[in-house]
mmCIF file of C-alpha atoms in Angstrom:
data_model
loop_
_atom_site.group_PDB
_atom_site.id
_atom_site.type_symbol
_atom_site.label_atom_id
_atom_site.label_comp_id
_atom_site.label_asym_id
_atom_site.label_seq_id
_atom_site.Cartn_x
_atom_site.Cartn_y
_atom_site.Cartn_z
ATOM 1 C CA MET A 1 -15.689 -23.375 19.362
ATOM 2 C CA LEU A 2 -16.735 -25.026 16.269
ATOM 3 C CA GLU A 3 -15.121 -27.986 14.321
ATOM 4 C CA LEU A 4 -17.031 -29.965 11.625
ATOM 5 C CA ARG A 5 -15.090 -32.495 9.615
ATOM 6 C CA LEU A 6 -16.784 -33.869 6.537
ATOM 7 C CA VAL A 7 -14.926 -36.865 5.093
ATOM 8 C CA GLN A 8 -16.825 -36.500 1.706
ATOM 9 C CA GLY A 9 -16.072 -32.756 1.247
ATOM 10 C CA SER A 10 -17.638 -32.892 -2.230
ATOM 11 C CA LEU A 11 -20.929 -32.909 -0.402
ATOM 12 C CA LEU A 12 -20.502 -29.446 0.761
ATOM 13 C CA LYS A 13 -19.059 -28.036 -2.619
ATOM 14 C CA LYS A 14 -22.266 -29.649 -4.349
ATOM 15 C CA VAL A 15 -24.639 -28.042 -1.987
ATOM 16 C CA ILE A 16 -23.055 -24.703 -2.260
ATOM 17 C CA GLU A 17 -23.142 -24.846 -6.076
ATOM 18 C CA ALA A 18 -26.700 -25.821 -6.004
ATOM 19 C CA ILE A 19 -27.961 -22.779 -3.841
ATOM 20 C CA LYS A 20 -25.265 -19.957 -4.776
ATOM 21 C CA ASP A 21 -27.440 -18.693 -7.718
ATOM 22 C CA LEU A 22 -30.575 -18.800 -5.812
ATOM 23 C CA VAL A 23 -29.441 -17.008 -2.753
ATOM 24 C CA THR A 24 -26.487 -14.519 -2.360
ATOM 25 C CA ASP A 25 -25.838 -14.562 1.381
ATOM 26 C CA ALA A 26 -27.022 -17.011 3.959
ATOM 27 C CA ASN A 27 -26.871 -17.554 7.692
ATOM 28 C CA PHE A 28 -25.535 -21.111 8.405
ATOM 29 C CA ASP A 29 -26.920 -22.043 11.879
ATOM 30 C CA CYS A 30 -24.812 -24.575 13.533
ATOM 31 C CA SER A 31 -26.227 -26.432 16.680
ATOM 32 C CA ALA A 32 -26.029 -29.973 18.306
ATOM 33 C CA THR A 33 -28.413 -31.029 15.623
ATOM 34 C CA GLY A 34 -26.300 -30.127 12.669
ATOM 35 C CA LEU A 35 -25.367 -27.386 10.385
ATOM 36 C CA SER A 36 -28.588 -25.811 8.637
ATOM 37 C CA LEU A 37 -29.604 -22.968 6.580
ATOM 38 C CA GLN A 38 -32.782 -21.331 5.620
ATOM 39 C CA ALA A 39 -32.676 -18.551 2.931
ATOM 40 C CA MET A 40 -35.069 -16.833 0.525
ATOM 41 C CA ASP A 41 -34.173 -15.678 -3.100
ATOM 42 C CA SER A 42 -34.296 -12.126 -3.495
ATOM 43 C CA SER A 43 -37.851 -11.750 -4.889
ATOM 44 C CA HIS A 44 -38.968 -13.873 -1.749
ATOM 45 C CA VAL A 45 -40.635 -16.482 -4.194
ATOM 46 C CA ALA A 46 -38.461 -19.084 -3.466
ATOM 47 C CA LEU A 47 -36.847 -20.627 -0.293
ATOM 48 C CA VAL A 48 -34.029 -23.108 0.209
ATOM 49 C CA ALA A 49 -33.820 -25.207 3.405
ATOM 50 C CA LEU A 50 -30.701 -27.419 4.117
ATOM 51 C CA LEU A 51 -29.744 -29.781 6.717
ATOM 52 C CA LEU A 52 -26.657 -31.685 7.247
ATOM 53 C CA ARG A 53 -27.005 -33.632 10.434
ATOM 54 C CA SER A 54 -24.229 -33.864 12.940
ATOM 55 C CA GLU A 55 -23.976 -37.516 12.861
ATOM 56 C CA GLY A 56 -23.130 -37.288 9.040
ATOM 57 C CA PHE A 57 -19.743 -35.603 9.964
ATOM 58 C CA GLU A 58 -16.910 -37.718 11.117
ATOM 59 C CA HIS A 59 -16.072 -35.202 13.826
ATOM 60 C CA TYR A 60 -18.679 -32.706 15.168
ATOM 61 C CA ARG A 61 -17.989 -30.058 17.657
ATOM 62 C CA CYS A 62 -20.415 -27.074 18.339
ATOM 63 C CA ASP A 63 -20.136 -25.931 21.996
ATOM 64 C CA ARG A 64 -23.082 -23.340 21.315
ATOM 65 C CA ASN A 65 -25.632 -22.547 18.974
ATOM 66 C CA ILE A 66 -23.929 -20.226 16.240
ATOM 67 C CA SER A 67 -25.129 -18.392 13.312
ATOM 68 C CA MET A 68 -22.429 -17.590 10.692
ATOM 69 C CA GLY A 69 -23.374 -15.088 7.870
ATOM 70 C CA MET A 70 -21.728 -16.275 4.673
ATOM 71 C CA ASN A 71 -21.534 -14.733 1.220
ATOM 72 C CA LEU A 72 -22.156 -17.961 -0.892
ATOM 73 C CA ASN A 73 -20.184 -16.690 -3.952
ATOM 74 C CA ASN A 74 -17.258 -16.109 -1.907
ATOM 75 C CA MET A 75 -17.854 -19.667 -0.140
ATOM 76 C CA SER A 76 -17.957 -21.071 -3.620
ATOM 77 C CA LYS A 77 -14.701 -19.639 -4.519
ATOM 78 C CA MET A 78 -13.137 -21.147 -1.465
ATOM 79 C CA LEU A 79 -14.761 -24.425 -1.917
ATOM 80 C CA LYS A 80 -13.761 -24.651 -5.441
ATOM 81 C CA CYS A 81 -10.109 -24.893 -4.201
ATOM 82 C CA ALA A 82 -10.815 -28.166 -2.514
ATOM 83 C CA GLY A 83 -10.260 -31.287 -4.554
ATOM 84 C CA ASN A 84 -13.440 -33.460 -5.044
ATOM 85 C CA ASP A 85 -11.970 -36.285 -2.880
ATOM 86 C CA ASP A 86 -10.742 -33.917 -0.309
ATOM 87 C CA ILE A 87 -11.833 -33.816 3.520
ATOM 88 C CA ILE A 88 -13.222 -30.753 4.360
ATOM 89 C CA THR A 89 -13.117 -29.120 7.909
ATOM 90 C CA ILE A 90 -14.897 -26.128 8.932
ATOM 91 C CA LYS A 91 -13.506 -24.368 11.964
ATOM 92 C CA GLY A 92 -14.797 -21.174 13.803
ATOM 93 C CA ASP A 93 -14.293 -19.605 17.095
ATOM 94 C CA ASP A 94 -17.322 -18.287 19.211
ATOM 95 C CA GLY A 95 -18.179 -14.674 18.225
ATOM 96 C CA GLY A 96 -15.147 -14.556 15.690
ATOM 97 C CA ASP A 97 -15.855 -12.722 12.454
ATOM 98 C CA THR A 98 -13.862 -15.307 10.212
ATOM 99 C CA ILE A 99 -14.300 -19.048 9.388
ATOM 100 C CA THR A 100 -11.651 -21.565 8.328
ATOM 101 C CA PHE A 101 -12.234 -24.040 5.594
ATOM 102 C CA MET A 102 -9.377 -26.680 5.685
ATOM 103 C CA PHE A 103 -8.914 -29.182 2.845
ATOM 104 C CA GLU A 104 -7.011 -32.432 3.164
ATOM 105 C CA SER A 105 -6.177 -34.531 0.162
ATOM 106 C CA PRO A 106 -7.063 -38.170 0.745
ATOM 107 C CA ASN A 107 -3.436 -39.372 1.316
ATOM 108 C CA GLN A 108 -2.935 -36.465 3.533
ATOM 109 C CA ASP A 109 0.087 -35.005 1.594
ATOM 110 C CA LYS A 110 -1.648 -31.803 0.805
ATOM 111 C CA ILE A 111 -3.291 -29.655 3.628
ATOM 112 C CA SER A 112 -4.822 -26.106 2.812
ATOM 113 C CA ASP A 113 -6.720 -23.701 4.785
ATOM 114 C CA PHE A 114 -8.791 -20.833 3.707
ATOM 115 C CA GLU A 115 -10.058 -18.133 5.724
ATOM 116 C CA MET A 116 -13.183 -16.562 4.921
ATOM 117 C CA LYS A 117 -14.778 -13.307 6.342
ATOM 118 C CA LEU A 118 -18.088 -13.685 7.865
ATOM 119 C CA MET A 119 -20.837 -11.009 7.564
ATOM 120 C CA ASP A 120 -23.958 -9.887 9.474
ATOM 121 C CA ILE A 121 -27.020 -10.903 7.739
ATOM 122 C CA ASP A 122 -30.482 -9.749 8.840
ATOM 123 C CA SER A 123 -32.396 -12.688 7.478
ATOM 124 C CA GLU A 124 -36.186 -13.068 7.748
ATOM 125 C CA HIS A 125 -36.880 -16.576 9.065
ATOM 126 C CA LEU A 126 -40.127 -18.374 7.736
ATOM 127 C CA GLY A 127 -42.000 -20.854 9.837
ATOM 128 C CA ILE A 128 -42.772 -23.655 7.829
ATOM 129 C CA PRO A 129 -45.692 -25.689 9.183
ATOM 130 C CA GLU A 130 -45.809 -29.469 8.971
ATOM 131 C CA ALA A 131 -48.268 -30.170 6.092
ATOM 132 C CA GLU A 132 -50.397 -32.979 4.535
ATOM 133 C CA TYR A 133 -49.604 -32.890 0.956
ATOM 134 C CA HIS A 134 -52.332 -33.663 -1.685
ATOM 135 C CA ALA A 135 -49.806 -35.689 -3.983
ATOM 136 C CA ILE A 136 -46.177 -36.631 -3.587
ATOM 137 C CA VAL A 137 -44.147 -37.732 -6.529
ATOM 138 C CA LYS A 138 -40.653 -39.307 -6.226
ATOM 139 C CA MET A 139 -38.868 -39.619 -9.708
ATOM 140 C CA PRO A 140 -35.056 -39.974 -10.931
ATOM 141 C CA SER A 141 -33.882 -36.462 -10.457
ATOM 142 C CA SER A 142 -32.169 -36.703 -13.898
ATOM 143 C CA GLU A 143 -35.400 -37.007 -15.326
ATOM 144 C CA PHE A 144 -36.922 -34.128 -13.410
ATOM 145 C CA SER A 145 -34.158 -31.917 -14.650
ATOM 146 C CA ARG A 146 -34.276 -32.999 -18.292
ATOM 147 C CA ILE A 147 -38.091 -32.158 -18.157
ATOM 148 C CA CYS A 148 -37.534 -28.710 -16.582
ATOM 149 C CA LYS A 149 -35.029 -27.917 -19.142
ATOM 150 C CA ASP A 150 -36.785 -29.299 -22.157
ATOM 151 C CA LEU A 151 -39.924 -27.423 -21.296
ATOM 152 C CA SER A 152 -38.276 -23.935 -20.672
ATOM 153 C CA SER A 153 -37.160 -23.830 -24.405
ATOM 154 C CA ILE A 154 -40.811 -23.806 -25.040
ATOM 155 C CA GLY A 155 -42.470 -21.757 -22.149
ATOM 156 C CA ASP A 156 -41.884 -19.843 -19.137
ATOM 157 C CA THR A 157 -44.235 -21.725 -16.913
ATOM 158 C CA VAL A 158 -45.005 -25.215 -16.242
ATOM 159 C CA VAL A 159 -48.372 -26.741 -14.928
ATOM 160 C CA ILE A 160 -47.670 -29.853 -12.770
ATOM 161 C CA SER A 161 -50.985 -31.962 -12.477
ATOM 162 C CA VAL A 162 -51.185 -35.132 -10.601
ATOM 163 C CA THR A 163 -54.043 -37.364 -11.295
ATOM 164 C CA LYS A 164 -54.342 -41.379 -10.939
ATOM 165 C CA GLU A 165 -53.019 -41.497 -14.642
ATOM 166 C CA GLY A 166 -49.597 -39.953 -13.385
ATOM 167 C CA VAL A 167 -48.036 -36.752 -13.203
ATOM 168 C CA LYS A 168 -48.329 -34.344 -16.170
ATOM 169 C CA PHE A 169 -45.976 -31.359 -17.106
ATOM 170 C CA THR A 170 -47.376 -28.770 -19.292
ATOM 171 C CA THR A 171 -45.868 -25.657 -20.767
ATOM 172 C CA ARG A 172 -47.082 -23.298 -23.517
ATOM 173 C CA GLY A 173 -45.181 -20.497 -25.533
ATOM 174 C CA ASP A 174 -45.135 -18.606 -28.751
ATOM 175 C CA ILE A 175 -44.216 -21.629 -30.714
ATOM 176 C CA GLY A 176 -46.607 -24.060 -29.363
ATOM 177 C CA THR A 177 -47.255 -26.448 -26.507
ATOM 178 C CA ALA A 178 -45.744 -29.358 -24.700
ATOM 179 C CA ASN A 179 -47.211 -32.246 -22.422
ATOM 180 C CA ILE A 180 -44.849 -34.739 -20.781
ATOM 181 C CA VAL A 181 -46.701 -37.272 -18.736
ATOM 182 C CA CYS A 182 -44.686 -39.655 -16.251
ATOM 183 C CA ARG A 183 -46.606 -42.917 -15.016
ATOM 184 C CA GLN A 184 -45.986 -44.621 -11.838
ATOM 185 C CA ASN A 185 -43.042 -47.080 -12.717
ATOM 186 C CA LYS A 186 -42.042 -49.074 -9.729
ATOM 187 C CA THR A 187 -38.692 -50.749 -10.659
ATOM 188 C CA ILE A 188 -38.093 -53.331 -7.935
ATOM 189 C CA ASP A 189 -34.657 -53.957 -8.786
ATOM 190 C CA LYS A 190 -33.511 -50.242 -9.533
ATOM 191 C CA PRO A 191 -35.417 -48.060 -6.688
ATOM 192 C CA ASP A 192 -33.543 -44.973 -7.715
ATOM 193 C CA GLU A 193 -35.151 -45.142 -11.468
ATOM 194 C CA ALA A 194 -38.632 -45.745 -10.149
ATOM 195 C CA THR A 195 -41.541 -42.936 -10.429
ATOM 196 C CA ILE A 196 -43.735 -43.237 -7.422
ATOM 197 C CA ILE A 197 -46.993 -41.432 -7.089
ATOM 198 C CA GLU A 198 -48.856 -41.141 -3.808
ATOM 199 C CA MET A 199 -52.043 -38.993 -4.463
ATOM 200 C CA ASN A 200 -54.614 -38.327 -1.661
ATOM 201 C CA GLU A 201 -56.275 -35.986 -4.170
ATOM 202 C CA PRO A 202 -55.620 -34.628 -7.649
ATOM 203 C CA VAL A 203 -53.819 -31.321 -7.822
ATOM 204 C CA SER A 204 -52.670 -28.957 -10.421
ATOM 205 C CA LEU A 205 -50.506 -25.920 -9.849
ATOM 206 C CA THR A 206 -48.324 -23.556 -12.153
ATOM 207 C CA PHE A 207 -44.796 -22.694 -11.595
ATOM 208 C CA ALA A 208 -42.054 -20.548 -13.003
ATOM 209 C CA LEU A 209 -39.721 -22.796 -14.840
ATOM 210 C CA ARG A 210 -36.798 -20.324 -14.039
ATOM 211 C CA TYR A 211 -36.958 -21.443 -10.417
ATOM 212 C CA LEU A 212 -37.344 -25.089 -11.073
ATOM 213 C CA ASN A 213 -34.227 -25.013 -13.377
ATOM 214 C CA SER A 214 -32.392 -23.504 -10.609
ATOM 215 C CA PHE A 215 -33.414 -26.008 -8.225
ATOM 216 C CA THR A 216 -32.193 -28.804 -10.325
ATOM 217 C CA LYS A 217 -28.499 -27.732 -9.859
ATOM 218 C CA ALA A 218 -28.862 -30.143 -7.085
ATOM 219 C CA THR A 219 -29.378 -33.076 -9.124
ATOM 220 C CA SER A 220 -25.960 -34.480 -8.630
ATOM 221 C CA LEU A 221 -26.695 -34.874 -4.770
ATOM 222 C CA SER A 222 -29.349 -37.330 -5.347
ATOM 223 C CA GLU A 223 -30.453 -40.133 -7.672
ATOM 224 C CA SER A 224 -34.098 -39.146 -6.977
ATOM 225 C CA VAL A 225 -36.145 -35.883 -6.265
ATOM 226 C CA THR A 226 -39.501 -35.891 -4.422
ATOM 227 C CA ILE A 227 -41.970 -33.355 -5.482
ATOM 228 C CA SER A 228 -44.856 -32.468 -2.671
ATOM 229 C CA LEU A 229 -47.914 -30.548 -4.067
ATOM 230 C CA SER A 230 -50.865 -29.099 -2.383
ATOM 231 C CA SER A 231 -53.425 -26.688 -4.158
ATOM 232 C CA ASP A 232 -52.818 -24.110 -1.064
ATOM 233 C CA LEU A 233 -49.160 -24.503 -0.388
ATOM 234 C CA PRO A 234 -45.807 -23.776 -2.115
ATOM 235 C CA VAL A 235 -44.451 -26.905 -3.683
ATOM 236 C CA VAL A 236 -41.471 -28.574 -1.977
ATOM 237 C CA ILE A 237 -38.695 -30.203 -4.017
ATOM 238 C CA GLU A 238 -36.395 -32.309 -1.906
ATOM 239 C CA TYR A 239 -33.268 -33.728 -2.486
ATOM 240 C CA LYS A 240 -32.061 -36.164 -0.117
ATOM 241 C CA ILE A 241 -28.340 -36.163 0.875
ATOM 242 C CA ALA A 242 -27.050 -39.539 1.477
ATOM 243 C CA ASP A 243 -27.240 -40.305 5.333
ATOM 244 C CA MET A 244 -26.914 -36.424 6.045
ATOM 245 C CA GLY A 245 -29.996 -34.742 5.639
ATOM 246 C CA TYR A 246 -31.560 -32.872 2.712
ATOM 247 C CA ILE A 247 -31.730 -29.765 0.557
ATOM 248 C CA ARG A 248 -35.478 -28.666 0.157
ATOM 249 C CA PHE A 249 -36.618 -25.881 -2.150
ATOM 250 C CA TYR A 250 -40.017 -24.145 -1.669
ATOM 251 C CA LEU A 251 -41.659 -22.454 -4.652
ATOM 252 C CA ALA A 252 -44.654 -20.434 -4.399
ATOM 253 C CA PRO A 253 -47.260 -20.887 -7.156
ATOM 254 C CA LYS A 254 -48.436 -18.630 -9.755
ATOM 255 C CA ILE A 255 -51.948 -18.100 -10.071
ATOM 256 C CA GLU A 256 -54.286 -16.804 -12.665
ATOM 257 C CA ASP A 257 -54.345 -13.006 -12.782
ATOM 258 C CA MET B 1 -51.748 -14.303 -17.534
ATOM 259 C CA TYR B 2 -50.274 -15.459 -14.351
ATOM 260 C CA LYS B 3 -49.333 -13.676 -11.058
ATOM 261 C CA GLN B 4 -46.340 -14.877 -8.989
ATOM 262 C CA GLN B 5 -47.415 -15.297 -5.477
ATOM 263 C CA LYS B 6 -44.863 -14.618 -2.588
ATOM 264 C CA LEU B 7 -43.940 -17.075 0.111
ATOM 265 C CA SER B 8 -44.894 -14.678 2.767
ATOM 266 C CA ALA B 9 -48.588 -15.410 1.541
ATOM 267 C CA PHE B 10 -48.121 -19.064 2.865
ATOM 268 C CA PHE B 11 -45.408 -18.965 5.705
ATOM 269 C CA GLY B 12 -45.463 -16.562 8.637
ATOM 270 C CA CYS B 13 -42.316 -15.138 10.052
ATOM 271 C CA LYS B 14 -40.433 -17.005 13.054
#
């Protein structure tokens, strides 16, 4: 038996919209800790890891660990039928082949339920080791999104370099080159607008802008984004989900051929 | 030119 009641249903709507273009099908793993997901894109270049902790739900019942395979496009179709202020409850039975989404309007005058078919997904689960990163940049998520969008009109790849001067985003294309440097800016009264750079050593890595632009679909989930870089690891782009958990995107770098 | 690496080059299967 599974019953998860999420008062801020819009969070789940936003999470699915943020990942559905990157990942088609995924297993949602439910345990006493919370609802989690790990899935790679079809080319095995990017990975999304989601955690919604049990404490973030108003009611959380998960009698035994369960993995539910869902098509994210179908899930999105159903969740789009929920209002932004609706309370969403996810219900499932052990061993069942369907899951039910129940939507309640804030004043309880409209209650809908949508039953979705589950699917068997044979997914590869990667072991992601805890790592020390060479540099961690925290910046406004809207700023990061703007930079990725702007640079993708000029080039296909971005070089992200962190030095003590700041974080530099560089691209190159047929029409020319672009450099955007963001310096550390600790705005004390507005922490969400701050850019904070923690650097153990300088690092410079190249990434496909197409994937970074896809990750920025999570921008509305969090005011700030954290970019963790190491020269020998995929970058981690993390959006915290208020009081509940996170959505993390991992992207393997490009190397000179 | 750049070559795209895969995640499996960094992370092992669980």
